Amino acid sequence: FFFDSSFRPVPLEQHFLGVKGKPGSPQSRTNLDNAAFDKVAELVKAGHQCMVFVHARKDTVKTAQMLREKAIEEGILDLIDPAAAEDTNGKLQGFKRDLGASRNREMKDLANSGFGIHHAGMLRSDRNISERMFEANVTKVGLPEDVIWICSHRPQGSWNRTPHRSSAVLQL
């Protein structure tokens, strides 16, 4: 089995960052959140969409909310918010009907700020909405496009403390 960038419509760019702190500690979480936000902010300022992976479904919403709060604090939410940009505001209005039909409150709330969420616990119809909004460039932070950022608050397979396998990362 061989998997390289020729299988992807958009080539991947990889960034490996480490953070200080004992795994699972509040300090480690804060450091990881800050590193994730700094990288997302850098990419969005450069005009890229990006994807943030987390290891648990419940962390998907928490991480998106944290990123939105930090974007508000730093005054850069207008770079992400689809209502703030003329080219995406009209597209957002086109998705209002789909969002209105969804019962996923978190997805609706975050989508209005330019953040998409996507995990296996969501209804297929909600995942489709999230995918289409990202494809239409309505959401800036969500599913993959130019960049994938992997945000892990614990090692993969925490039961045996195995690290991320590079082959698994490259296949995302």
mmCIF file of C-alpha atoms in Angstrom:
data_model
loop_
_atom_site.group_PDB
_atom_site.id
_atom_site.type_symbol
_atom_site.label_atom_id
_atom_site.label_comp_id
_atom_site.label_asym_id
_atom_site.label_seq_id
_atom_site.Cartn_x
_atom_site.Cartn_y
_atom_site.Cartn_z
ATOM 1 C CA PHE A 1 0.000 0.000 0.000
ATOM 2 C CA PHE A 2 1.394 3.390 -1.020
ATOM 3 C CA PHE A 3 -0.295 6.712 -0.389
ATOM 4 C CA ASP A 4 1.190 10.036 -1.469
ATOM 5 C CA SER A 5 0.052 13.555 -2.372
ATOM 6 C CA SER A 6 -1.008 12.512 -5.897
ATOM 7 C CA PHE A 7 -4.201 11.080 -4.378
ATOM 8 C CA ARG A 8 -5.241 14.460 -2.937
ATOM 9 C CA PRO A 9 -6.831 17.248 -4.979
ATOM 10 C CA VAL A 10 -5.150 19.809 -2.713
ATOM 11 C CA PRO A 11 -1.604 19.065 -1.514
ATOM 12 C CA LEU A 12 -1.037 18.951 2.224
ATOM 13 C CA GLU A 13 1.320 21.179 4.109
ATOM 14 C CA GLN A 14 2.544 19.789 7.423
ATOM 15 C CA HIS A 15 3.464 21.661 10.583
ATOM 16 C CA PHE A 16 4.616 19.860 13.713
ATOM 17 C CA LEU A 17 4.455 21.798 16.965
ATOM 18 C CA GLY A 18 4.942 20.717 20.521
ATOM 19 C CA VAL A 19 3.621 22.240 23.704
ATOM 20 C CA LYS A 20 4.882 22.139 27.257
ATOM 21 C CA GLY A 21 2.973 20.693 30.163
ATOM 22 C CA LYS A 22 2.121 17.330 31.636
ATOM 23 C CA PRO A 23 -0.343 15.565 29.278
ATOM 24 C CA GLY A 24 -3.903 16.123 30.458
ATOM 25 C CA SER A 25 -2.981 18.990 32.775
ATOM 26 C CA PRO A 26 -4.757 22.360 32.592
ATOM 27 C CA GLN A 27 -1.461 24.012 31.614
ATOM 28 C CA SER A 28 -0.974 21.573 28.737
ATOM 29 C CA ARG A 29 -4.552 22.199 27.572
ATOM 30 C CA THR A 30 -4.050 25.978 27.690
ATOM 31 C CA ASN A 31 -0.748 25.720 25.824
ATOM 32 C CA LEU A 32 -2.298 23.483 23.156
ATOM 33 C CA ASP A 33 -5.318 25.757 22.764
ATOM 34 C CA ASN A 34 -3.042 28.786 22.350
ATOM 35 C CA ALA A 35 -0.836 26.987 19.814
ATOM 36 C CA ALA A 36 -3.894 25.817 17.858
ATOM 37 C CA PHE A 37 -5.388 29.306 17.816
ATOM 38 C CA ASP A 38 -2.109 30.940 16.798
ATOM 39 C CA LYS A 39 -1.749 28.562 13.844
ATOM 40 C CA VAL A 40 -5.409 28.919 12.787
ATOM 41 C CA ALA A 41 -5.164 32.728 13.032
ATOM 42 C CA GLU A 42 -1.977 32.743 10.956
ATOM 43 C CA LEU A 43 -3.587 30.620 8.234
ATOM 44 C CA VAL A 44 -6.871 32.531 8.136
ATOM 45 C CA LYS A 45 -4.995 35.845 7.949
ATOM 46 C CA ALA A 46 -3.148 34.412 4.938
ATOM 47 C CA GLY A 47 -6.503 33.693 3.273
ATOM 48 C CA HIS A 48 -6.584 29.925 3.809
ATOM 49 C CA GLN A 49 -9.331 27.693 5.074
ATOM 50 C CA CYS A 50 -8.175 25.148 7.633
ATOM 51 C CA MET A 51 -9.296 22.049 9.437
ATOM 52 C CA VAL A 52 -8.820 21.317 13.122
ATOM 53 C CA PHE A 53 -8.925 17.671 14.184
ATOM 54 C CA VAL A 54 -9.717 16.692 17.755
ATOM 55 C CA HIS A 55 -9.842 13.224 19.277
ATOM 56 C CA ALA A 56 -13.281 13.243 20.860
ATOM 57 C CA ARG A 57 -16.695 14.225 19.548
ATOM 58 C CA LYS A 58 -17.421 16.414 22.555
ATOM 59 C CA ASP A 59 -14.133 18.262 21.989
ATOM 60 C CA THR A 60 -15.203 19.200 18.447
ATOM 61 C CA VAL A 61 -17.693 21.797 19.676
ATOM 62 C CA LYS A 62 -15.552 22.852 22.654
ATOM 63 C CA THR A 63 -12.534 23.489 20.430
ATOM 64 C CA ALA A 64 -14.574 25.411 17.843
ATOM 65 C CA GLN A 65 -16.098 27.552 20.603
ATOM 66 C CA MET A 66 -12.643 28.184 22.092
ATOM 67 C CA LEU A 67 -11.295 29.249 18.687
ATOM 68 C CA ARG A 68 -14.260 31.573 18.162
ATOM 69 C CA GLU A 69 -13.827 33.154 21.608
ATOM 70 C CA LYS A 70 -10.113 33.729 20.987
ATOM 71 C CA ALA A 71 -10.874 35.190 17.534
ATOM 72 C CA ILE A 72 -13.268 37.649 19.199
ATOM 73 C CA GLU A 73 -10.652 38.525 21.858
ATOM 74 C CA GLU A 74 -7.989 39.096 19.198
ATOM 75 C CA GLY A 75 -10.357 41.072 16.975
ATOM 76 C CA ILE A 76 -10.022 38.779 13.945
ATOM 77 C CA LEU A 77 -13.510 37.224 13.859
ATOM 78 C CA ASP A 78 -14.325 39.383 10.823
ATOM 79 C CA LEU A 79 -11.754 37.329 8.847
ATOM 80 C CA ILE A 80 -13.747 34.171 9.621
ATOM 81 C CA ASP A 81 -17.347 35.425 9.917
ATOM 82 C CA PRO A 82 -19.176 34.824 6.603
ATOM 83 C CA ALA A 83 -21.582 37.717 7.269
ATOM 84 C CA ALA A 84 -18.642 40.143 7.432
ATOM 85 C CA ALA A 85 -17.427 39.410 3.895
ATOM 86 C CA GLU A 86 -19.391 40.396 0.823
ATOM 87 C CA ASP A 87 -18.325 37.328 -1.157
ATOM 88 C CA THR A 88 -19.593 34.880 1.494
ATOM 89 C CA ASN A 89 -22.558 36.754 2.988
ATOM 90 C CA GLY A 90 -24.799 35.901 0.028
ATOM 91 C CA LYS A 91 -23.677 32.274 0.184
ATOM 92 C CA LEU A 92 -24.474 32.153 3.901
ATOM 93 C CA GLN A 93 -27.991 33.380 3.186
ATOM 94 C CA GLY A 94 -28.371 30.487 0.749
ATOM 95 C CA PHE A 95 -27.594 28.024 3.553
ATOM 96 C CA LYS A 96 -30.007 29.621 6.066
ATOM 97 C CA ARG A 97 -32.860 27.314 4.999
ATOM 98 C CA ASP A 98 -30.681 24.207 5.429
ATOM 99 C CA LEU A 99 -29.395 25.414 8.781
ATOM 100 C CA GLY A 100 -32.932 26.236 9.896
ATOM 101 C CA ALA A 101 -34.023 22.654 9.199
ATOM 102 C CA SER A 102 -31.224 21.249 11.359
ATOM 103 C CA ARG A 103 -31.785 20.454 15.031
ATOM 104 C CA ASN A 104 -28.049 20.781 15.771
ATOM 105 C CA ARG A 105 -27.890 24.045 17.748
ATOM 106 C CA GLU A 106 -24.102 24.043 18.030
ATOM 107 C CA MET A 107 -23.651 23.648 14.276
ATOM 108 C CA LYS A 108 -26.069 26.507 13.553
ATOM 109 C CA ASP A 109 -24.455 28.810 16.100
ATOM 110 C CA LEU A 110 -20.893 28.119 14.979
ATOM 111 C CA ALA A 111 -21.710 28.231 11.240
ATOM 112 C CA ASN A 112 -23.000 31.775 11.618
ATOM 113 C CA SER A 113 -19.506 32.721 12.837
ATOM 114 C CA GLY A 114 -17.648 30.851 10.080
ATOM 115 C CA PHE A 115 -16.823 27.670 12.005
ATOM 116 C CA GLY A 116 -17.926 24.267 10.785
ATOM 117 C CA ILE A 117 -18.127 21.144 12.910
ATOM 118 C CA HIS A 118 -18.137 17.590 11.637
ATOM 119 C CA HIS A 119 -18.039 14.296 13.498
ATOM 120 C CA ALA A 120 -19.539 10.830 13.300
ATOM 121 C CA GLY A 121 -22.121 11.593 15.986
ATOM 122 C CA MET A 122 -23.868 14.148 13.768
ATOM 123 C CA LEU A 123 -26.719 13.292 11.459
ATOM 124 C CA ARG A 124 -25.616 12.655 7.875
ATOM 125 C CA SER A 125 -27.754 15.605 6.729
ATOM 126 C CA ASP A 126 -25.922 17.926 9.155
ATOM 127 C CA ARG A 127 -22.527 16.635 8.043
ATOM 128 C CA ASN A 128 -23.586 17.276 4.427
ATOM 129 C CA ILE A 129 -24.508 20.872 5.284
ATOM 130 C CA SER A 130 -21.169 21.370 7.023
ATOM 131 C CA GLU A 131 -19.272 19.895 4.066
ATOM 132 C CA ARG A 132 -21.142 22.012 1.510
ATOM 133 C CA MET A 133 -20.612 25.198 3.545
ATOM 134 C CA PHE A 134 -16.881 24.530 3.717
ATOM 135 C CA GLU A 135 -16.726 23.724 0.012
ATOM 136 C CA ALA A 136 -18.526 27.020 -0.729
ATOM 137 C CA ASN A 137 -15.963 28.855 1.463
ATOM 138 C CA VAL A 138 -18.692 29.981 3.877
ATOM 139 C CA THR A 139 -16.919 28.372 6.819
ATOM 140 C CA LYS A 140 -13.207 29.121 7.124
ATOM 141 C CA VAL A 141 -12.374 26.722 9.946
ATOM 142 C CA GLY A 142 -13.755 23.221 9.644
ATOM 143 C CA LEU A 143 -13.185 20.585 6.990
ATOM 144 C CA PRO A 144 -9.968 20.185 4.988
ATOM 145 C CA GLU A 145 -8.952 22.422 2.139
ATOM 146 C CA ASP A 146 -5.531 24.016 2.170
ATOM 147 C CA VAL A 147 -4.380 22.998 5.631
ATOM 148 C CA ILE A 148 -5.080 20.311 8.191
ATOM 149 C CA TRP A 149 -4.152 21.082 11.783
ATOM 150 C CA ILE A 150 -4.268 18.161 14.195
ATOM 151 C CA CYS A 151 -5.073 19.212 17.718
ATOM 152 C CA SER A 152 -4.618 16.399 20.216
ATOM 153 C CA HIS A 153 -5.130 16.809 23.926
ATOM 154 C CA ARG A 154 -3.986 13.262 24.556
ATOM 155 C CA PRO A 155 -1.922 10.667 22.688
ATOM 156 C CA GLN A 156 -3.785 8.562 20.149
ATOM 157 C CA GLY A 157 -4.887 5.320 21.731
ATOM 158 C CA SER A 158 -4.498 6.664 25.268
ATOM 159 C CA TRP A 159 -5.059 3.197 26.708
ATOM 160 C CA ASN A 160 -1.558 2.202 25.561
ATOM 161 C CA ARG A 161 -0.027 5.657 24.982
ATOM 162 C CA THR A 162 0.789 5.150 21.304
ATOM 163 C CA PRO A 163 1.745 8.313 19.379
ATOM 164 C CA HIS A 164 0.255 9.424 16.064
ATOM 165 C CA ARG A 165 1.438 7.304 13.177
ATOM 166 C CA SER A 166 2.710 9.521 10.367
ATOM 167 C CA SER A 167 1.090 7.233 7.773
ATOM 168 C CA ALA A 168 -2.316 7.780 9.415
ATOM 169 C CA VAL A 169 -1.794 11.540 9.484
ATOM 170 C CA LEU A 170 -0.830 11.658 5.804
ATOM 171 C CA GLN A 171 -3.957 9.738 4.799
ATOM 172 C CA LEU A 172 -6.368 12.225 6.380
#
